[in-house]
PDB file of C-alpha atoms in Angstrom:
ATOM      1  CA  MET A 181      66.879  98.040 189.375  1.00 49.00           C
ATOM      2  CA  LYS A 182      66.345  94.546 190.471  1.00 55.00           C
ATOM      3  CA  THR A 183      62.981  93.445 189.524  1.00 60.00           C
ATOM      4  CA  SER A 184      61.077  91.460 187.036  1.00 79.00           C
ATOM      5  CA  ILE A 185      59.452  94.594 185.318  1.00 89.00           C
ATOM      6  CA  THR A 186      60.922  95.851 181.981  1.00 92.00           C
ATOM      7  CA  VAL A 187      61.215  99.240 180.686  1.00 94.00           C
ATOM      8  CA  GLU A 188      59.647  97.488 177.598  1.00 95.00           C
ATOM      9  CA  GLN A 189      56.681  96.524 180.112  1.00 95.00           C
ATOM     10  CA  VAL A 190      56.102 100.309 181.037  1.00 96.00           C
ATOM     11  CA  ASP A 191      56.447 101.527 177.398  1.00 96.00           C
ATOM     12  CA  SER A 192      53.758  99.201 176.359  1.00 96.00           C
ATOM     13  CA  ILE A 193      51.651 100.695 179.176  1.00 97.00           C
ATOM     14  CA  LEU A 194      52.147 104.073 178.117  1.00 97.00           C
ATOM     15  CA  ARG A 195      51.459 103.213 174.299  1.00 95.00           C
ATOM     16  CA  ASN A 196      47.553 102.445 175.374  1.00 95.00           C
ATOM     17  CA  TYR A 197      46.904 105.858 176.362  1.00 96.00           C
ATOM     18  CA  ILE A 198      48.557 107.883 173.321  1.00 92.00           C
ATOM     19  CA  PRO A 199      45.786 109.392 170.993  1.00 88.00           C
ATOM     20  CA  GLU A 200      45.670 108.248 167.445  1.00 85.00           C
ATOM     21  CA  ASN A 201      45.568 111.809 165.836  1.00 79.00           C
ATOM     22  CA  CYS A 202      49.289 111.920 165.359  1.00 81.00           C
ATOM     23  CA  ASP A 203      49.446 115.815 165.285  1.00 93.00           C
ATOM     24  CA  LYS A 204      52.429 117.501 165.849  1.00 96.00           C
ATOM     25  CA  VAL A 205      51.596 118.066 169.417  1.00 96.00           C
ATOM     26  CA  VAL A 206      51.143 114.755 170.112  1.00 96.00           C
ATOM     27  CA  GLN A 207      54.534 113.934 167.806  1.00 96.00           C
ATOM     28  CA  ALA A 208      56.190 115.864 170.212  1.00 97.00           C
ATOM     29  CA  MET A 209      54.689 114.161 173.105  1.00 97.00           C
ATOM     30  CA  GLU A 210      56.192 111.098 171.805  1.00 96.00           C
ATOM     31  CA  TYR A 211      59.140 112.316 170.907  1.00 96.00           C
ATOM     32  CA  SER A 212      59.762 113.049 174.576  1.00 96.00           C
ATOM     33  CA  LEU A 213      57.961 110.272 176.175  1.00 96.00           C
ATOM     34  CA  PHE A 214      60.205 107.513 174.519  1.00 95.00           C
ATOM     35  CA  SER A 215      63.165 109.234 174.067  1.00 90.00           C
ATOM     36  CA  GLY A 216      65.389 106.246 176.051  1.00 86.00           C
ATOM     37  CA  GLY A 217      64.389 107.186 179.548  1.00 84.00           C
ATOM     38  CA  LYS A 218      65.280 104.587 182.362  1.00 89.00           C
ATOM     39  CA  ARG A 219      61.585 104.884 183.845  1.00 94.00           C
ATOM     40  CA  ILE A 220      63.094 104.707 187.603  1.00 93.00           C
ATOM     41  CA  ARG A 221      59.456 105.964 188.672  1.00 95.00           C
ATOM     42  CA  PRO A 222      57.102 103.631 186.869  1.00 97.00           C
ATOM     43  CA  LEU A 223      59.350 100.673 187.508  1.00 96.00           C
ATOM     44  CA  LEU A 224      59.469 101.640 191.546  1.00 96.00           C
ATOM     45  CA  LEU A 225      55.862 102.299 191.661  1.00 97.00           C
ATOM     46  CA  LEU A 226      55.100  98.946 189.826  1.00 97.00           C
ATOM     47  CA  ALA A 227      58.142  96.876 191.866  1.00 96.00           C
ATOM     48  CA  THR A 228      56.728  98.367 195.030  1.00 97.00           C
ATOM     49  CA  CYS A 229      52.864  97.404 194.093  1.00 97.00           C
ATOM     50  CA  LYS A 230      53.893  93.810 192.952  1.00 97.00           C
ATOM     51  CA  SER A 231      56.033  93.613 196.316  1.00 96.00           C
ATOM     52  CA  VAL A 232      52.921  94.342 198.396  1.00 97.00           C
ATOM     53  CA  SER A 233      50.254  92.418 196.439  1.00 96.00           C
ATOM     54  CA  GLY A 234      52.146  89.721 195.004  1.00 95.00           C
ATOM     55  CA  LYS A 235      51.482  90.844 191.447  1.00 96.00           C
ATOM     56  CA  ILE A 236      50.767  94.289 189.303  1.00 96.00           C
ATOM     57  CA  THR A 237      47.457  95.069 189.645  1.00 97.00           C
ATOM     58  CA  GLU A 238      45.450  97.017 187.137  1.00 97.00           C
ATOM     59  CA  SER A 239      45.667 100.486 189.404  1.00 98.00           C
ATOM     60  CA  GLY A 240      48.999  99.947 189.679  1.00 98.00           C
ATOM     61  CA  LYS A 241      49.448  99.671 185.683  1.00 98.00           C
ATOM     62  CA  ILE A 242      47.279 103.018 185.140  1.00 98.00           C
ATOM     63  CA  MET A 243      49.198 104.804 188.112  1.00 98.00           C
ATOM     64  CA  SER A 244      52.779 104.041 186.431  1.00 98.00           C
ATOM     65  CA  ALA A 245      51.481 105.390 183.268  1.00 98.00           C
ATOM     66  CA  VAL A 246      49.984 108.693 185.197  1.00 98.00           C
ATOM     67  CA  LEU A 247      53.051 109.241 186.938  1.00 98.00           C
ATOM     68  CA  GLU A 248      55.074 108.777 183.835  1.00 98.00           C
ATOM     69  CA  PHE A 249      53.295 111.599 182.000  1.00 98.00           C
ATOM     70  CA  ILE A 250      53.607 113.880 184.765  1.00 98.00           C
ATOM     71  CA  HIS A 251      57.126 113.333 185.052  1.00 97.00           C
ATOM     72  CA  THR A 252      57.610 113.699 180.942  1.00 97.00           C
ATOM     73  CA  TYR A 253      55.622 116.889 181.073  1.00 98.00           C
ATOM     74  CA  SER A 254      57.732 118.519 183.868  1.00 97.00           C
ATOM     75  CA  LEU A 255      60.968 117.656 181.815  1.00 96.00           C
ATOM     76  CA  ILE A 256      59.574 119.360 178.650  1.00 97.00           C
ATOM     77  CA  HIS A 257      58.736 122.478 180.698  1.00 97.00           C
ATOM     78  CA  ASP A 258      61.988 122.291 182.489  1.00 94.00           C
ATOM     79  CA  ASP A 259      64.206 122.523 179.284  1.00 95.00           C
ATOM     80  CA  LEU A 260      62.375 125.596 178.019  1.00 96.00           C
ATOM     81  CA  PRO A 261      64.046 128.903 177.541  1.00 94.00           C
ATOM     82  CA  CYS A 262      62.273 130.440 180.389  1.00 93.00           C
ATOM     83  CA  MET A 263      63.273 127.779 182.721  1.00 91.00           C
ATOM     84  CA  ASP A 264      66.472 126.046 182.601  1.00 88.00           C
ATOM     85  CA  ASN A 265      67.157 126.721 179.095  1.00 90.00           C
ATOM     86  CA  ASP A 266      68.678 123.198 177.983  1.00 91.00           C
ATOM     87  CA  ASP A 267      68.889 122.356 174.200  1.00 93.00           C
ATOM     88  CA  VAL A 268      69.371 118.452 175.198  1.00 91.00           C
ATOM     89  CA  ARG A 269      67.621 115.942 176.929  1.00 92.00           C
ATOM     90  CA  ARG A 270      69.075 112.376 177.249  1.00 87.00           C
ATOM     91  CA  GLY A 271      71.418 112.968 174.439  1.00 85.00           C
ATOM     92  CA  LYS A 272      68.693 113.965 171.773  1.00 91.00           C
ATOM     93  CA  ARG A 273      67.560 117.562 171.150  1.00 94.00           C
ATOM     94  CA  SER A 274      65.119 118.775 173.778  1.00 96.00           C
ATOM     95  CA  CYS A 275      61.793 119.088 172.999  1.00 96.00           C
ATOM     96  CA  HIS A 276      61.552 122.796 172.032  1.00 97.00           C
ATOM     97  CA  MET A 277      64.741 122.506 170.000  1.00 96.00           C
ATOM     98  CA  GLN A 278      62.928 119.727 167.954  1.00 95.00           C
ATOM     99  CA  PHE A 279      59.572 121.161 167.628  1.00 97.00           C
ATOM    100  CA  GLY A 280      59.693 124.830 168.655  1.00 96.00           C
ATOM    101  CA  GLU A 281      58.785 126.707 172.121  1.00 97.00           C
ATOM    102  CA  ALA A 282      54.808 126.619 171.364  1.00 97.00           C
ATOM    103  CA  THR A 283      54.371 123.079 170.392  1.00 97.00           C
ATOM    104  CA  ALA A 284      56.608 122.139 173.362  1.00 97.00           C
ATOM    105  CA  VAL A 285      54.589 123.663 175.857  1.00 97.00           C
ATOM    106  CA  LEU A 286      51.466 122.270 174.382  1.00 98.00           C
ATOM    107  CA  ALA A 287      53.286 118.881 174.404  1.00 97.00           C
ATOM    108  CA  GLY A 288      53.902 119.276 178.387  1.00 98.00           C
ATOM    109  CA  ASP A 289      50.090 120.519 178.782  1.00 98.00           C
ATOM    110  CA  GLY A 290      48.971 117.267 176.474  1.00 97.00           C
ATOM    111  CA  LEU A 291      50.750 115.190 179.050  1.00 98.00           C
ATOM    112  CA  LEU A 292      49.532 116.258 182.186  1.00 98.00           C
ATOM    113  CA  ASN A 293      46.140 116.300 180.776  1.00 98.00           C
ATOM    114  CA  LEU A 294      46.507 112.906 179.643  1.00 98.00           C
ATOM    115  CA  ALA A 295      47.994 112.046 183.315  1.00 98.00           C
ATOM    116  CA  ALA A 296      44.328 113.143 184.267  1.00 98.00           C
ATOM    117  CA  GLU A 297      42.560 111.425 181.643  1.00 97.00           C
ATOM    118  CA  ALA A 298      44.293 108.123 182.593  1.00 98.00           C
ATOM    119  CA  ALA A 299      43.854 108.584 186.371  1.00 98.00           C
ATOM    120  CA  PHE A 300      40.144 109.133 185.489  1.00 98.00           C
ATOM    121  CA  SER A 301      40.025 105.592 183.924  1.00 97.00           C
ATOM    122  CA  GLY A 302      40.781 103.401 186.826  1.00 97.00           C
ATOM    123  CA  PRO A 303      38.429 102.027 189.557  1.00 97.00           C
ATOM    124  CA  LEU A 304      37.230 104.960 191.367  1.00 97.00           C
ATOM    125  CA  ASN A 305      35.160 102.900 193.690  1.00 97.00           C
ATOM    126  CA  ASN A 306      38.318 101.253 195.403  1.00 97.00           C
ATOM    127  CA  LYS A 307      39.458 103.462 198.159  1.00 96.00           C
ATOM    128  CA  ASN A 308      43.306 102.765 197.807  1.00 97.00           C
ATOM    129  CA  TYR A 309      43.058 103.815 194.430  1.00 98.00           C
ATOM    130  CA  VAL A 310      41.606 107.236 195.222  1.00 98.00           C
ATOM    131  CA  GLN A 311      43.965 108.000 197.874  1.00 98.00           C
ATOM    132  CA  ALA A 312      46.781 107.241 195.125  1.00 98.00           C
ATOM    133  CA  CYS A 313      45.239 109.433 192.754  1.00 98.00           C
ATOM    134  CA  ARG A 314      45.011 112.271 195.373  1.00 98.00           C
ATOM    135  CA  PHE A 315      48.714 111.465 196.358  1.00 98.00           C
ATOM    136  CA  MET A 316      50.211 111.451 193.164  1.00 98.00           C
ATOM    137  CA  PHE A 317      48.786 114.971 191.934  1.00 98.00           C
ATOM    138  CA  ALA A 318      49.300 116.491 195.391  1.00 98.00           C
ATOM    139  CA  MET A 319      52.961 115.401 194.676  1.00 98.00           C
ATOM    140  CA  SER A 320      53.047 116.889 191.598  1.00 97.00           C
ATOM    141  CA  GLY A 321      51.375 119.581 192.287  1.00 97.00           C
ATOM    142  CA  ILE A 322      51.967 123.646 193.649  1.00 96.00           C
ATOM    143  CA  LYS A 323      52.706 121.738 197.125  1.00 95.00           C
ATOM    144  CA  GLY A 324      54.766 119.369 195.434  1.00 97.00           C
ATOM    145  CA  MET A 325      56.996 119.129 192.341  1.00 96.00           C
ATOM    146  CA  VAL A 326      55.826 122.333 191.191  1.00 97.00           C
ATOM    147  CA  HIS A 327      56.715 124.001 194.319  1.00 96.00           C
ATOM    148  CA  GLY A 328      60.353 122.650 194.234  1.00 94.00           C
ATOM    149  CA  GLN A 329      60.489 124.074 190.729  1.00 93.00           C
ATOM    150  CA  SER A 330      59.304 127.859 192.082  1.00 94.00           C
ATOM    151  CA  LEU A 331      62.249 127.262 194.851  1.00 92.00           C
ATOM    152  CA  ASP A 332      64.728 126.332 192.437  1.00 89.00           C
ATOM    153  CA  LEU A 333      63.832 129.208 189.962  1.00 90.00           C
ATOM    154  CA  PHE A 334      63.237 132.011 192.758  1.00 91.00           C
ATOM    155  CA  THR A 335      64.629 131.510 195.904  1.00 88.00           C
ATOM    156  CA  GLU A 336      68.534 131.383 196.948  1.00 87.00           C
ATOM    157  CA  THR A 337      70.391 128.361 198.390  1.00 87.00           C
ATOM    158  CA  LYS A 338      71.511 129.674 202.210  1.00 89.00           C
ATOM    159  CA  THR A 339      70.959 126.655 204.531  1.00 92.00           C
ATOM    160  CA  ALA A 340      70.710 123.116 204.641  1.00 90.00           C
ATOM    161  CA  ALA A 341      67.374 123.501 204.962  1.00 92.00           C
ATOM    162  CA  ASP A 342      66.809 125.071 201.765  1.00 92.00           C
ATOM    163  CA  ALA A 343      69.056 122.640 199.984  1.00 91.00           C
ATOM    164  CA  GLU A 344      66.752 120.444 201.440  1.00 92.00           C
ATOM    165  CA  ALA A 345      63.527 121.591 200.818  1.00 93.00           C
ATOM    166  CA  VAL A 346      64.440 122.004 196.930  1.00 92.00           C
ATOM    167  CA  ALA A 347      65.844 118.237 196.640  1.00 91.00           C
ATOM    168  CA  LEU A 348      62.309 117.207 198.406  1.00 93.00           C
ATOM    169  CA  HIS A 349      60.136 118.813 196.352  1.00 94.00           C
ATOM    170  CA  LYS A 350      61.687 119.200 192.941  1.00 91.00           C
ATOM    171  CA  THR A 351      62.934 115.467 192.798  1.00 91.00           C
ATOM    172  CA  GLY A 352      61.654 113.770 195.924  1.00 94.00           C
ATOM    173  CA  ASP A 353      58.192 114.089 195.613  1.00 97.00           C
ATOM    174  CA  LEU A 354      57.913 112.246 192.366  1.00 97.00           C
ATOM    175  CA  ILE A 355      59.861 109.665 193.848  1.00 97.00           C
ATOM    176  CA  ARG A 356      57.404 109.698 197.098  1.00 97.00           C
ATOM    177  CA  ALA A 357      54.385 109.360 194.412  1.00 98.00           C
ATOM    178  CA  ALA A 358      55.845 106.367 192.672  1.00 98.00           C
ATOM    179  CA  ILE A 359      56.659 104.568 196.062  1.00 98.00           C
ATOM    180  CA  VAL A 360      53.322 105.539 197.894  1.00 98.00           C
ATOM    181  CA  CYS A 361      51.222 105.003 195.388  1.00 98.00           C
ATOM    182  CA  GLY A 362      52.667 101.763 194.367  1.00 98.00           C
ATOM    183  CA  ALA A 363      52.152 100.770 198.263  1.00 98.00           C
ATOM    184  CA  LEU A 364      48.520 101.849 198.067  1.00 98.00           C
ATOM    185  CA  CYS A 365      47.915 100.152 194.711  1.00 98.00           C
ATOM    186  CA  GLY A 366      49.428  96.986 196.155  1.00 97.00           C
ATOM    187  CA  GLY A 367      46.715  97.457 199.375  1.00 97.00           C
ATOM    188  CA  ALA A 368      49.392  98.180 201.652  1.00 97.00           C
ATOM    189  CA  LYS A 369      47.929  99.282 205.482  1.00 95.00           C
ATOM    190  CA  ASP A 370      48.176 103.107 206.718  1.00 93.00           C
ATOM    191  CA  ASP A 371      51.060 102.238 209.105  1.00 94.00           C
ATOM    192  CA  GLU A 372      53.012 100.688 206.327  1.00 97.00           C
ATOM    193  CA  ILE A 373      52.619 103.486 203.911  1.00 98.00           C
ATOM    194  CA  ALA A 374      53.919 106.067 206.455  1.00 97.00           C
ATOM    195  CA  LEU A 375      56.842 104.098 206.227  1.00 97.00           C
ATOM    196  CA  PHE A 376      56.790 103.585 202.601  1.00 98.00           C
ATOM    197  CA  ASP A 377      56.740 107.571 202.263  1.00 98.00           C
ATOM    198  CA  GLU A 378      59.693 108.058 204.500  1.00 97.00           C
ATOM    199  CA  ILE A 379      61.829 105.511 202.641  1.00 97.00           C
ATOM    200  CA  ALA A 380      60.707 107.532 199.460  1.00 97.00           C
ATOM    201  CA  SER A 381      61.424 111.115 201.040  1.00 96.00           C
ATOM    202  CA  LYS A 382      64.726 110.078 201.951  1.00 95.00           C
ATOM    203  CA  LEU A 383      65.587 108.235 198.940  1.00 95.00           C
ATOM    204  CA  GLY A 384      64.692 111.380 196.814  1.00 94.00           C
ATOM    205  CA  VAL A 385      66.627 113.541 198.982  1.00 94.00           C
ATOM    206  CA  CYS A 386      69.909 111.145 198.673  1.00 93.00           C
ATOM    207  CA  TYR A 387      69.522 110.426 195.062  1.00 91.00           C
ATOM    208  CA  GLN A 388      69.683 114.777 194.503  1.00 90.00           C
ATOM    209  CA  ILE A 389      72.523 114.723 196.593  1.00 91.00           C
ATOM    210  CA  VAL A 390      74.686 112.258 194.190  1.00 89.00           C
ATOM    211  CA  ASP A 391      73.318 114.690 191.340  1.00 87.00           C
ATOM    212  CA  ASP A 392      74.582 117.919 192.622  1.00 86.00           C
ATOM    213  CA  MET A 393      77.778 116.429 193.116  1.00 86.00           C
ATOM    214  CA  LEU A 394      77.824 114.698 189.659  1.00 84.00           C
ATOM    215  CA  ASP A 395      76.767 117.967 188.381  1.00 78.00           C
ATOM    216  CA  ALA A 396      78.969 119.923 190.407  1.00 67.00           C
ATOM    217  CA  GLN A 397      80.120 122.601 187.508  1.00 64.00           C
ATOM    218  CA  LYS A 398      76.378 122.819 186.193  1.00 61.00           C
ATOM    219  CA  CYS A 399      74.319 123.222 189.058  1.00 57.00           C
ATOM    220  CA  GLU A 400      73.763 126.929 189.834  1.00 59.00           C
ATOM    221  CA  LYS A 401      71.817 125.810 193.303  1.00 60.00           C
ATOM    222  CA  SER A 402      72.645 122.825 194.999  1.00 78.00           C
ATOM    223  CA  PHE A 403      73.442 120.974 198.179  1.00 87.00           C
ATOM    224  CA  LEU A 404      77.148 122.179 197.217  1.00 86.00           C
ATOM    225  CA  ASP A 405      76.632 125.676 198.190  1.00 88.00           C
ATOM    226  CA  VAL A 406      75.935 124.670 202.044  1.00 90.00           C
ATOM    227  CA  TYR A 407      77.834 121.482 202.261  1.00 91.00           C
ATOM    228  CA  SER A 408      81.370 120.526 201.088  1.00 89.00           C
ATOM    229  CA  GLU A 409      81.652 117.660 198.970  1.00 88.00           C
ATOM    230  CA  ARG A 410      82.974 115.334 201.834  1.00 91.00           C
ATOM    231  CA  GLU A 411      80.085 116.072 203.820  1.00 92.00           C
ATOM    232  CA  LEU A 412      77.712 115.398 201.180  1.00 90.00           C
ATOM    233  CA  LYS A 413      79.575 111.791 200.817  1.00 91.00           C
ATOM    234  CA  GLN A 414      79.044 111.406 204.444  1.00 93.00           C
ATOM    235  CA  TYR A 415      75.165 112.614 204.524  1.00 93.00           C
ATOM    236  CA  ALA A 416      74.481 110.447 201.432  1.00 93.00           C
ATOM    237  CA  ASN A 417      76.003 107.077 203.134  1.00 93.00           C
ATOM    238  CA  LYS A 418      73.716 108.228 206.359  1.00 96.00           C
ATOM    239  CA  LEU A 419      70.741 108.318 204.378  1.00 96.00           C
ATOM    240  CA  THR A 420      71.451 105.099 202.398  1.00 95.00           C
ATOM    241  CA  ALA A 421      71.748 103.356 205.905  1.00 96.00           C
ATOM    242  CA  GLU A 422      68.839 104.712 206.830  1.00 97.00           C
ATOM    243  CA  ILE A 423      66.559 103.351 204.073  1.00 96.00           C
ATOM    244  CA  ILE A 424      68.083 100.267 204.302  1.00 96.00           C
ATOM    245  CA  THR A 425      66.839  99.798 208.179  1.00 96.00           C
ATOM    246  CA  LEU A 426      63.415 101.307 206.834  1.00 97.00           C
ATOM    247  CA  CYS A 427      63.147  98.815 204.121  1.00 96.00           C
ATOM    248  CA  ASN A 428      63.925  95.751 206.619  1.00 96.00           C
ATOM    249  CA  LYS A 429      61.071  97.143 208.618  1.00 97.00           C
ATOM    250  CA  LEU A 430      58.281  95.968 206.471  1.00 97.00           C
ATOM    251  CA  PRO A 431      57.273  92.743 205.800  1.00 96.00           C
ATOM    252  CA  TYR A 432      57.927  92.643 202.086  1.00 96.00           C
ATOM    253  CA  ASP A 433      60.781  92.032 199.912  1.00 94.00           C
ATOM    254  CA  LEU A 434      61.968  95.518 198.970  1.00 95.00           C
ATOM    255  CA  GLU A 435      65.488  94.409 197.035  1.00 93.00           C
ATOM    256  CA  PHE A 436      64.447  96.606 194.180  1.00 92.00           C
ATOM    257  CA  VAL A 437      64.534  99.711 196.434  1.00 92.00           C
ATOM    258  CA  LYS A 438      67.935  98.843 198.390  1.00 92.00           C
ATOM    259  CA  GLU A 439      69.639  98.439 195.069  1.00 92.00           C
ATOM    260  CA  ILE A 440      68.713 101.356 193.932  1.00 90.00           C
ATOM    261  CA  ILE A 441      69.735 103.586 196.828  1.00 89.00           C
ATOM    262  CA  THR A 442      72.960 101.266 196.761  1.00 89.00           C
ATOM    263  CA  ASN A 443      73.500 101.658 192.913  1.00 88.00           C
ATOM    264  CA  ASN A 444      72.934 105.589 193.563  1.00 85.00           C
ATOM    265  CA  LEU A 445      76.225 105.830 196.040  1.00 82.00           C
ATOM    266  CA  SER A 446      77.993 103.993 193.352  1.00 81.00           C
ATOM    267  CA  ARG A 447      77.655 106.781 190.449  1.00 72.00           C
ATOM    268  CA  LYS A 448      80.996 108.348 189.906  1.00 55.00           C
ATOM    269  CA  PHE A 449      81.421 111.608 191.742  1.00 45.00           C
TER     270      PHE A 449
END
């Protein structure tokens, strides 16, 4: 992603919040948190914040940590035997395989709670920051990512609307959190926030479309249940063009968003 912000900078922000008591649960939290992720969501948040304000604000740094803690907890729980039952994550043993199922559950719980602790450490007298906190937890909660997980586990993908709903909530809502919270922490105006949200929503769906095509043999529920591969490629191209058009409506340098959406299409199907 075209931004001067690095994964190492994100990792440094995250380490500020890790508890000093290194018991088994904290070890499991760190194991999953620093397992080689691309940090796309916190990088999107920080880059959006910098684009709007001209700098990375302290509130942006806090929100980037909150987002990555939430994202990592969701991956730990998603891998559990009662969920997707995945033994490997990012080329390494998944958390429950490395530390045991009970520890993995607690590690996920710990990261979610750490996200709340980090959020409360920010400037709660700042209207935009409070709005960002509300949006972050709405996007990760029962109306957001958790709802997407529920749809993925317990509903059938019979229509295009079904597939869209899973993609928008399971994958898209944390991308919405990244871009919208970054814009809020940068001081964007209300009408601009609406455009940022539209960009992020389309980006989340488009990213999931490509993921489904890449994982066609693995996915039990996906866009391929209701679209042909050719139709999906056309849909992804359409969304990409729409995202770039929306980016151009905003008075900010959003090359990092344009790059990530263009690179998304170039991932090998």
